[in-house]
Amino acid sequence: MKPTFYVTTPIYYVNGAPHVGHAYTTIAADVMARWKRLDGYDVFFLTGTDEHGQKVEKAAADAGMPPQLFVDGISAQFQAMTARMGSSNDAFIRTTEERHKVTCSALWERVAEAGDIYLGGYEGWYAIRDEAFYGADELVDSPGGKLAPTGAPVEWVTEPSYFFRLAAWQERLLAFYEANPDFLAPSSTRNEVLSFVRGGLTDLSISRTSFTWGIPVPGDPAHVMYVWFDALTNYITALGYPAKDADLWRFWPADLHLVGKEIARFHMVFWPAFLMSAGIAPPRRVFANGWLTIEGEKMSKSVGNVIDPMALADELGLDAVRFYLMREVPFGNDGNYSRRALIGRMNTELANDLGNLAQRSLSLLAKNCDGKLPPVGPTTEDDAALRAMAAALPDALRARLDRQAIGDGIEEVWKVIRAGNSYIDKQAPWALRKTDIDRMGSVLRVLADVLRVAATVLQPVMPDSMAAMLDQLGVPPDRRLLADLATALPDGTVLPAPQGVFPRHVEATA
Ligand code: MSP
């Protein structure tokens, strides 16, 4: 039986259209899902939309629409974005689905039975934009009033509320982090979360009574569940909880929740506490990605610099966008999106480095080897060195991607591609054609084999272009897993006519 791997994105709020920041996490999760499938895992990849709460209710009211109609429209936009980004998600969950209400109610009841829920009253600060409660000591003064540390405006809230006994979970959470050192990542986020929990926890308000757009609390429908209790539960709804005999339950605990760093606390503190209270195993790892700025500025509607990832993919090609986003910023760090840098990487790394190496090798094979894969010839030191670098790629990527160091993994492949370019220049197969036709064949065979490895391991990042490259290298579609690299392609494999995979992009001048 294959080992399982369950990876998720955050479920996105449907208060506005999707932008490149959402696409960023979705693409990263997709790369992880595709990588694990390539490595022989049985993968479940979940994404979706977070549709309840005050923020979404307010956005619907501002649009003059009934909330359900409003969320249906925006969720559809997120589904379209997900598909256009090439996401291979196995399911798309919406928190307004009936099955989610069932799961949330079941989780609530289990936590209540464990004695971790009590009725009280909340009096304090709330930021609708963050859907988060803040202590007075966390706020900063500004000319317009008090602000949350995220810059979100806060309002004073006084209402009856159910509470989760989070304070009582402090020691158990710390023991859990201690016993599971991979749970909190990367280390910057880990340190923040540890110091937050060590600083002492207060009980968490988990219901609201001042609005109605949410899931009713079991037995007390005057309350709706706090939107984060509702939202986090999506990860188990999708697997069929509470029906533990559900087929998909075998994917729990999740192997990887990918989240933006601003929502690390919810996933790293509240979520494992809710789960442990209900007797459910916590996820294995939560990894927080950094924030993307746009040409050096925070992305915002008022600045007018919001990037639509679908328009970008239409214009420059999906794989170039995916490659750029995964390559440019070390995953986990903050980073910047710049159009110039994207086009720079398209032209240098994709068109020049990889595209040219493939095009040069494949067109020589087409012209001089009858479009067939030549046999492996006597191996020189240079051949062996390049082959060894390529053979080390699966392990090198595994080591990096298991830590979500996606950009580092890509760099390992580029080391081989750069070495491949030096090799072809040095061996000069175009000259060997006249002097030593057998050696020319051997050189081209080394290049074809090395390109096959590079294209195989790059499939998770650039699925369409690497599929095209593997087609041209004569690799059958059912022989494209990492495990298949152990078996050489038969000599004489017919290679289809080569076609450039990566176009260069020239900016139109105004
Ligand atoms: N609905 C909550 C998540 C609930 S998960 C149980 C939420 N939604 S959100 O729509 O605000 O999406 C936030 C996520 O989108 C971030 O955590 C991050 O993954 C991604 N990003 C949104 N803007 C981003 C950037 N500018 N840069 C990088 N990622 C960004 O929070």
GROMACS .gro file of C-alpha atoms in nm, residues 58-360:
model
  303
   58LYS     CA    1  -2.028   4.282   0.571
   59ALA     CA    2  -1.882   4.242   0.220
   60ALA     CA    3  -2.214   4.096   0.103
   61ALA     CA    4  -2.407   4.381   0.264
   62ASP     CA    5  -2.174   4.636   0.100
   63ALA     CA    6  -2.243   4.467  -0.234
   64GLY     CA    7  -2.618   4.484  -0.158
   65MET     CA    8  -2.653   4.109  -0.194
   66PRO     CA    9  -2.789   3.826   0.021
   67PRO     CA   10  -2.484   3.654   0.171
   68GLN     CA   11  -2.537   3.313   0.011
   69LEU     CA   12  -2.571   3.458  -0.336
   70PHE     CA   13  -2.265   3.674  -0.277
   71VAL     CA   14  -2.045   3.389  -0.153
   72ASP     CA   15  -2.158   3.162  -0.436
   73GLY     CA   16  -2.026   3.417  -0.685
   74ILE     CA   17  -1.689   3.475  -0.519
   75SER     CA   18  -1.632   3.108  -0.437
   76ALA     CA   19  -1.680   3.039  -0.810
   77GLN     CA   20  -1.404   3.293  -0.881
   78PHE     CA   21  -1.172   3.109  -0.642
   79GLN     CA   22  -1.257   2.780  -0.807
   80ALA     CA   23  -1.173   2.931  -1.146
   81MET     CA   24  -0.843   3.071  -1.012
   82THR     CA   25  -0.757   2.731  -0.864
   83ALA     CA   26  -0.816   2.556  -1.196
   84ARG     CA   27  -0.634   2.822  -1.399
   85MET     CA   28  -0.326   2.789  -1.175
   86GLY     CA   29  -0.307   2.422  -1.273
   87SER     CA   30  -0.394   2.312  -0.921
   88SER     CA   31  -0.434   1.936  -0.889
   89ASN     CA   32  -0.652   1.956  -0.576
   90ASP     CA   33  -0.859   1.645  -0.509
   91ALA     CA   34  -1.142   1.845  -0.353
   92PHE     CA   35  -1.261   2.201  -0.310
   93ILE     CA   36  -1.448   2.264   0.014
   94ARG     CA   37  -1.694   2.543   0.089
   95THR     CA   38  -1.786   2.613   0.449
   96THR     CA   39  -2.148   2.685   0.353
   97GLU     CA   40  -2.193   2.320   0.253
   98GLU     CA   41  -2.435   2.121   0.468
   99ARG     CA   42  -2.176   1.850   0.544
  100HIS     CA   43  -1.952   2.112   0.702
  101LYS     CA   44  -2.225   2.213   0.946
  102VAL     CA   45  -2.250   1.849   1.052
  103THR     CA   46  -1.875   1.822   1.111
  104CYS     CA   47  -1.850   2.153   1.300
  105SER     CA   48  -2.139   2.056   1.526
  106ALA     CA   49  -1.982   1.718   1.596
  107LEU     CA   50  -1.645   1.871   1.679
  108TRP     CA   51  -1.808   2.131   1.905
  109GLU     CA   52  -1.999   1.861   2.091
  110ARG     CA   53  -1.686   1.651   2.145
  111VAL     CA   54  -1.499   1.952   2.282
  112ALA     CA   55  -1.797   2.039   2.504
  113GLU     CA   56  -1.813   1.680   2.634
  114ALA     CA   57  -1.445   1.705   2.721
  115GLY     CA   58  -1.538   1.998   2.947
  116ASP     CA   59  -1.348   2.255   2.745
  117ILE     CA   60  -1.642   2.486   2.660
  118TYR     CA   61  -1.829   2.717   2.900
  119LEU     CA   62  -2.072   3.006   2.858
  120GLY     CA   63  -1.955   3.351   2.958
  121GLY     CA   64  -1.946   3.699   2.818
  122TYR     CA   65  -1.684   3.856   2.593
  123GLU     CA   66  -1.583   4.211   2.655
  124GLY     CA   67  -1.289   4.329   2.454
  125TRP     CA   68  -1.141   4.420   2.118
  126TYR     CA   69  -1.222   4.255   1.788
  127ALA     CA   70  -1.083   4.320   1.439
  128ILE     CA   71  -1.332   4.223   1.170
  129ARG     CA   72  -1.065   4.235   0.899
  130ASP     CA   73  -0.861   3.970   1.082
  131GLU     CA   74  -1.164   3.797   1.239
  132ALA     CA   75  -0.955   3.800   1.556
  133PHE     CA   76  -0.981   3.901   1.923
  134TYR     CA   77  -0.700   4.113   2.063
  135GLY     CA   78  -0.585   4.200   2.414
  136ALA     CA   79  -0.561   4.572   2.497
  137ASP     CA   80  -0.183   4.533   2.543
  138GLU     CA   81  -0.144   4.420   2.181
  139LEU     CA   82  -0.302   4.732   2.029
  140VAL     CA   83  -0.129   5.039   1.895
  141ASP     CA   84  -0.271   5.392   1.893
  142SER     CA   85  -0.314   5.570   1.563
  143PRO     CA   86  -0.478   5.899   1.466
  144GLY     CA   87  -0.783   5.709   1.344
  145GLY     CA   88  -0.821   5.503   1.662
  146LYS     CA   89  -0.673   5.183   1.801
  147LEU     CA   90  -0.526   4.928   1.560
  148ALA     CA   91  -0.443   4.560   1.584
  149PRO     CA   92  -0.074   4.467   1.535
  150THR     CA   93  -0.168   4.377   1.176
  151GLY     CA   94  -0.290   4.732   1.115
  152ALA     CA   95  -0.656   4.628   1.117
  153PRO     CA   96  -0.903   4.862   1.293
  154VAL     CA   97  -1.059   4.715   1.609
  155GLU     CA   98  -1.392   4.765   1.775
  156TRP     CA   99  -1.508   4.712   2.131
  157VAL     CA  100  -1.737   4.412   2.162
  158THR     CA  101  -1.959   4.317   2.456
  159GLU     CA  102  -2.169   4.007   2.406
  160PRO     CA  103  -2.254   3.670   2.554
  161SER     CA  104  -2.013   3.411   2.425
  162TYR     CA  105  -1.902   3.053   2.466
  163PHE     CA  106  -1.537   3.011   2.555
  164PHE     CA  107  -1.282   2.742   2.487
  165ARG     CA  108  -1.055   2.672   2.786
  166LEU     CA  109  -0.740   2.757   2.596
  167ALA     CA  110  -0.554   2.870   2.911
  168ALA     CA  111  -0.573   2.514   3.042
  169TRP     CA  112  -0.402   2.388   2.726
  170GLN     CA  113  -0.078   2.585   2.760
  171GLU     CA  114   0.133   2.308   2.915
  172ARG     CA  115  -0.011   2.037   2.694
  173LEU     CA  116   0.058   2.245   2.383
  174LEU     CA  117   0.417   2.309   2.491
  175ALA     CA  118   0.463   1.938   2.555
  176PHE     CA  119   0.317   1.864   2.213
  177TYR     CA  120   0.557   2.108   2.039
  178GLU     CA  121   0.845   1.957   2.233
  179ALA     CA  122   0.754   1.603   2.130
  180ASN     CA  123   0.690   1.704   1.767
  181PRO     CA  124   0.974   1.932   1.661
  182ASP     CA  125   0.859   1.935   1.297
  183PHE     CA  126   0.513   2.067   1.378
  184LEU     CA  127   0.600   2.439   1.377
  185ALA     CA  128   0.781   2.575   1.069
  186PRO     CA  129   0.976   2.767   0.955
  187SER     CA  130   1.195   2.855   1.255
  188SER     CA  131   1.101   3.226   1.259
  189THR     CA  132   0.734   3.136   1.297
  190ARG     CA  133   0.819   2.857   1.539
  191ASN     CA  134   0.993   3.102   1.769
  192GLU     CA  135   0.704   3.348   1.757
  193VAL     CA  136   0.449   3.083   1.837
  194LEU     CA  137   0.657   2.934   2.118
  195SER     CA  138   0.702   3.269   2.284
  196PHE     CA  139   0.331   3.347   2.242
  197VAL     CA  140   0.232   3.023   2.413
  198ARG     CA  141   0.502   3.047   2.681
  199GLY     CA  142   0.374   3.398   2.757
  200GLY     CA  143   0.048   3.243   2.882
  201LEU     CA  144  -0.283   3.181   2.706
  202THR     CA  145  -0.625   3.319   2.783
  203ASP     CA  146  -0.951   3.142   2.715
  204LEU     CA  147  -1.077   3.194   2.362
  205SER     CA  148  -1.420   3.325   2.268
  206ILE     CA  149  -1.563   3.075   2.019
  207SER     CA  150  -1.914   3.206   1.953
  208ARG     CA  151  -2.075   3.533   1.850
  209THR     CA  152  -2.425   3.668   1.904
  210SER     CA  153  -2.420   4.009   1.735
  211PHE     CA  154  -2.469   3.873   1.382
  212THR     CA  155  -2.607   3.556   1.227
  213TRP     CA  156  -2.390   3.457   0.923
  214GLY     CA  157  -2.241   3.140   1.063
  215ILE     CA  158  -2.305   2.791   1.190
  216PRO     CA  159  -2.541   2.777   1.490
  217VAL     CA  160  -2.398   2.648   1.816
  218PRO     CA  161  -2.551   2.306   1.896
  219GLY     CA  162  -2.834   2.356   2.147
  220ASP     CA  163  -2.804   2.735   2.150
  221PRO     CA  164  -2.884   2.880   1.806
  222ALA     CA  165  -2.874   3.238   1.934
  223HIS     CA  166  -2.498   3.190   1.899
  224VAL     CA  167  -2.307   3.126   1.579
  225MET     CA  168  -1.965   2.962   1.598
  226TYR     CA  169  -1.663   3.191   1.584
  227VAL     CA  170  -1.556   3.185   1.219
  228TRP     CA  171  -1.213   3.037   1.299
  229PHE     CA  172  -1.366   2.741   1.483
  230ASP     CA  173  -1.580   2.689   1.173
  231ALA     CA  174  -1.297   2.749   0.923
  232LEU     CA  175  -1.028   2.528   1.078
  233THR     CA  176  -1.273   2.239   1.093
  234ASN     CA  177  -1.284   2.233   0.711
  235TYR     CA  178  -0.972   2.017   0.712
  236ILE     CA  179  -1.160   1.728   0.875
  237THR     CA  180  -1.497   1.791   0.707
  238ALA     CA  181  -1.334   1.711   0.375
  239LEU     CA  182  -1.230   1.369   0.509
  240GLY     CA  183  -1.579   1.287   0.633
  241TYR     CA  184  -1.544   1.347   1.009
  242PRO     CA  185  -1.718   1.238   1.234
  243ALA     CA  186  -1.773   0.923   1.028
  244LYS     CA  187  -1.434   0.776   1.105
  245ASP     CA  188  -1.504   0.476   0.886
  246ALA     CA  189  -1.518   0.719   0.593
  247ASP     CA  190  -1.269   0.610   0.329
  248LEU     CA  191  -1.087   0.943   0.329
  249TRP     CA  192  -1.028   0.940   0.705
  250ARG     CA  193  -0.714   0.737   0.635
  251PHE     CA  194  -0.552   1.068   0.532
  252TRP     CA  195  -0.579   1.209   0.886
  253PRO     CA  196  -0.369   1.348   1.053
  254ALA     CA  197  -0.284   1.600   0.783
  255ASP     CA  198   0.082   1.591   0.684
  256LEU     CA  199   0.104   1.956   0.592
  257HIS     CA  200  -0.112   2.264   0.638
  258LEU     CA  201   0.034   2.550   0.434
  259VAL     CA  202  -0.075   2.888   0.567
  260GLY     CA  203   0.029   3.252   0.540
  261LYS     CA  204   0.231   3.365   0.840
  262GLU     CA  205  -0.045   3.599   0.959
  263ILE     CA  206  -0.265   3.300   1.037
  264ALA     CA  207   0.004   3.084   1.194
  265ARG     CA  208  -0.134   3.129   1.546
  266PHE     CA  209  -0.477   2.996   1.454
  267HIS     CA  210  -0.329   2.682   1.301
  268MET     CA  211  -0.043   2.627   1.541
  269VAL     CA  212  -0.214   2.706   1.872
  270PHE     CA  213  -0.593   2.696   1.851
  271TRP     CA  214  -0.628   2.411   1.601
  272PRO     CA  215  -0.416   2.147   1.778
  273ALA     CA  216  -0.585   2.242   2.108
  274PHE     CA  217  -0.937   2.197   1.962
  275LEU     CA  218  -0.835   1.865   1.811
  276MET     CA  219  -0.661   1.726   2.117
  277SER     CA  220  -0.958   1.830   2.329
  278ALA     CA  221  -1.186   1.629   2.097
  279GLY     CA  222  -0.949   1.331   2.110
  280ILE     CA  223  -0.834   1.376   1.750
  281ALA     CA  224  -0.465   1.363   1.653
  282PRO     CA  225  -0.324   1.705   1.557
  283PRO     CA  226  -0.172   1.760   1.211
  284ARG     CA  227   0.193   1.665   1.160
  285ARG     CA  228   0.319   1.997   1.032
  286VAL     CA  229   0.207   2.355   0.975
  287PHE     CA  230   0.433   2.562   0.752
  288ALA     CA  231   0.386   2.939   0.731
  289ASN     CA  232   0.477   3.117   0.408
  290GLY     CA  233   0.580   3.481   0.400
  291TRP     CA  234   0.406   3.772   0.232
  292LEU     CA  235   0.447   3.887  -0.122
  293THR     CA  236   0.467   4.256  -0.194
  294ILE     CA  237   0.404   4.392  -0.543
  295GLU     CA  238   0.691   4.590  -0.696
  296GLY     CA  239   0.799   4.669  -0.339
  297GLU     CA  240   0.459   4.773  -0.207
  298LYS     CA  241   0.191   4.603  -0.002
  299MET     CA  242  -0.078   4.469  -0.232
  300SER     CA  243  -0.394   4.669  -0.185
  301LYS     CA  244  -0.705   4.771  -0.370
  302SER     CA  245  -0.655   5.134  -0.274
  303VAL     CA  246  -0.299   5.142  -0.412
  304GLY     CA  247  -0.440   4.973  -0.724
  305ASN     CA  248  -0.152   4.727  -0.752
  306VAL     CA  249  -0.349   4.406  -0.707
  307ILE     CA  250  -0.227   4.141  -0.951
  308ASP     CA  251  -0.479   3.903  -1.105
  309PRO     CA  252  -0.296   3.570  -1.135
  310MET     CA  253  -0.526   3.451  -1.413
  311ALA     CA  254  -0.452   3.750  -1.636
  312LEU     CA  255  -0.082   3.702  -1.566
  313ALA     CA  256  -0.094   3.335  -1.666
  314ASP     CA  257  -0.289   3.425  -1.981
  315GLU     CA  258  -0.028   3.679  -2.077
  316LEU     CA  259   0.303   3.513  -1.982
  317GLY     CA  260   0.211   3.146  -1.958
  318LEU     CA  261   0.112   2.952  -1.649
  319ASP     CA  262   0.436   2.761  -1.605
  320ALA     CA  263   0.648   3.075  -1.620
  321VAL     CA  264   0.434   3.224  -1.342
  322ARG     CA  265   0.448   2.908  -1.131
  323PHE     CA  266   0.823   2.879  -1.183
  324TYR     CA  267   0.887   3.241  -1.097
  325LEU     CA  268   0.678   3.238  -0.779
  326MET     CA  269   0.844   2.921  -0.650
  327ARG     CA  270   1.195   3.017  -0.762
  328GLU     CA  271   1.218   3.384  -0.674
  329VAL     CA  272   1.147   3.385  -0.300
  330PRO     CA  273   1.285   3.127  -0.056
  331PHE     CA  274   0.959   2.968   0.058
  332GLY     CA  275   0.881   3.084   0.410
  333ASN     CA  276   1.043   3.428   0.366
  334ASP     CA  277   0.873   3.750   0.268
  335GLY     CA  278   0.941   3.843  -0.091
  336ASN     CA  279   0.856   4.070  -0.374
  337TYR     CA  280   0.675   4.018  -0.702
  338SER     CA  281   0.834   4.215  -0.984
  339ARG     CA  282   0.732   4.191  -1.348
  340ARG     CA  283   1.087   4.260  -1.461
  341ALA     CA  284   1.225   3.981  -1.249
  342LEU     CA  285   0.960   3.742  -1.378
  343ILE     CA  286   1.045   3.819  -1.740
  344GLY     CA  287   1.415   3.804  -1.658
  345ARG     CA  288   1.382   3.452  -1.521
  346MET     CA  289   1.161   3.347  -1.812
  347ASN     CA  290   1.421   3.455  -2.063
  348THR     CA  291   1.737   3.348  -1.885
  349GLU     CA  292   1.652   3.041  -1.683
  350LEU     CA  293   1.364   2.898  -1.885
  351ALA     CA  294   1.431   3.002  -2.246
  352ASN     CA  295   1.814   3.015  -2.232
  353ASP     CA  296   1.927   2.762  -1.974
  354LEU     CA  297   1.669   2.486  -1.991
  355GLY     CA  298   1.493   2.562  -2.321
  356ASN     CA  299   1.812   2.595  -2.522
  357LEU     CA  300   1.975   2.289  -2.373
  358ALA     CA  301   1.669   2.082  -2.465
  359GLN     CA  302   1.628   2.241  -2.805
  360ARG     CA  303   1.995   2.202  -2.900
   0.00000   0.00000   0.00000
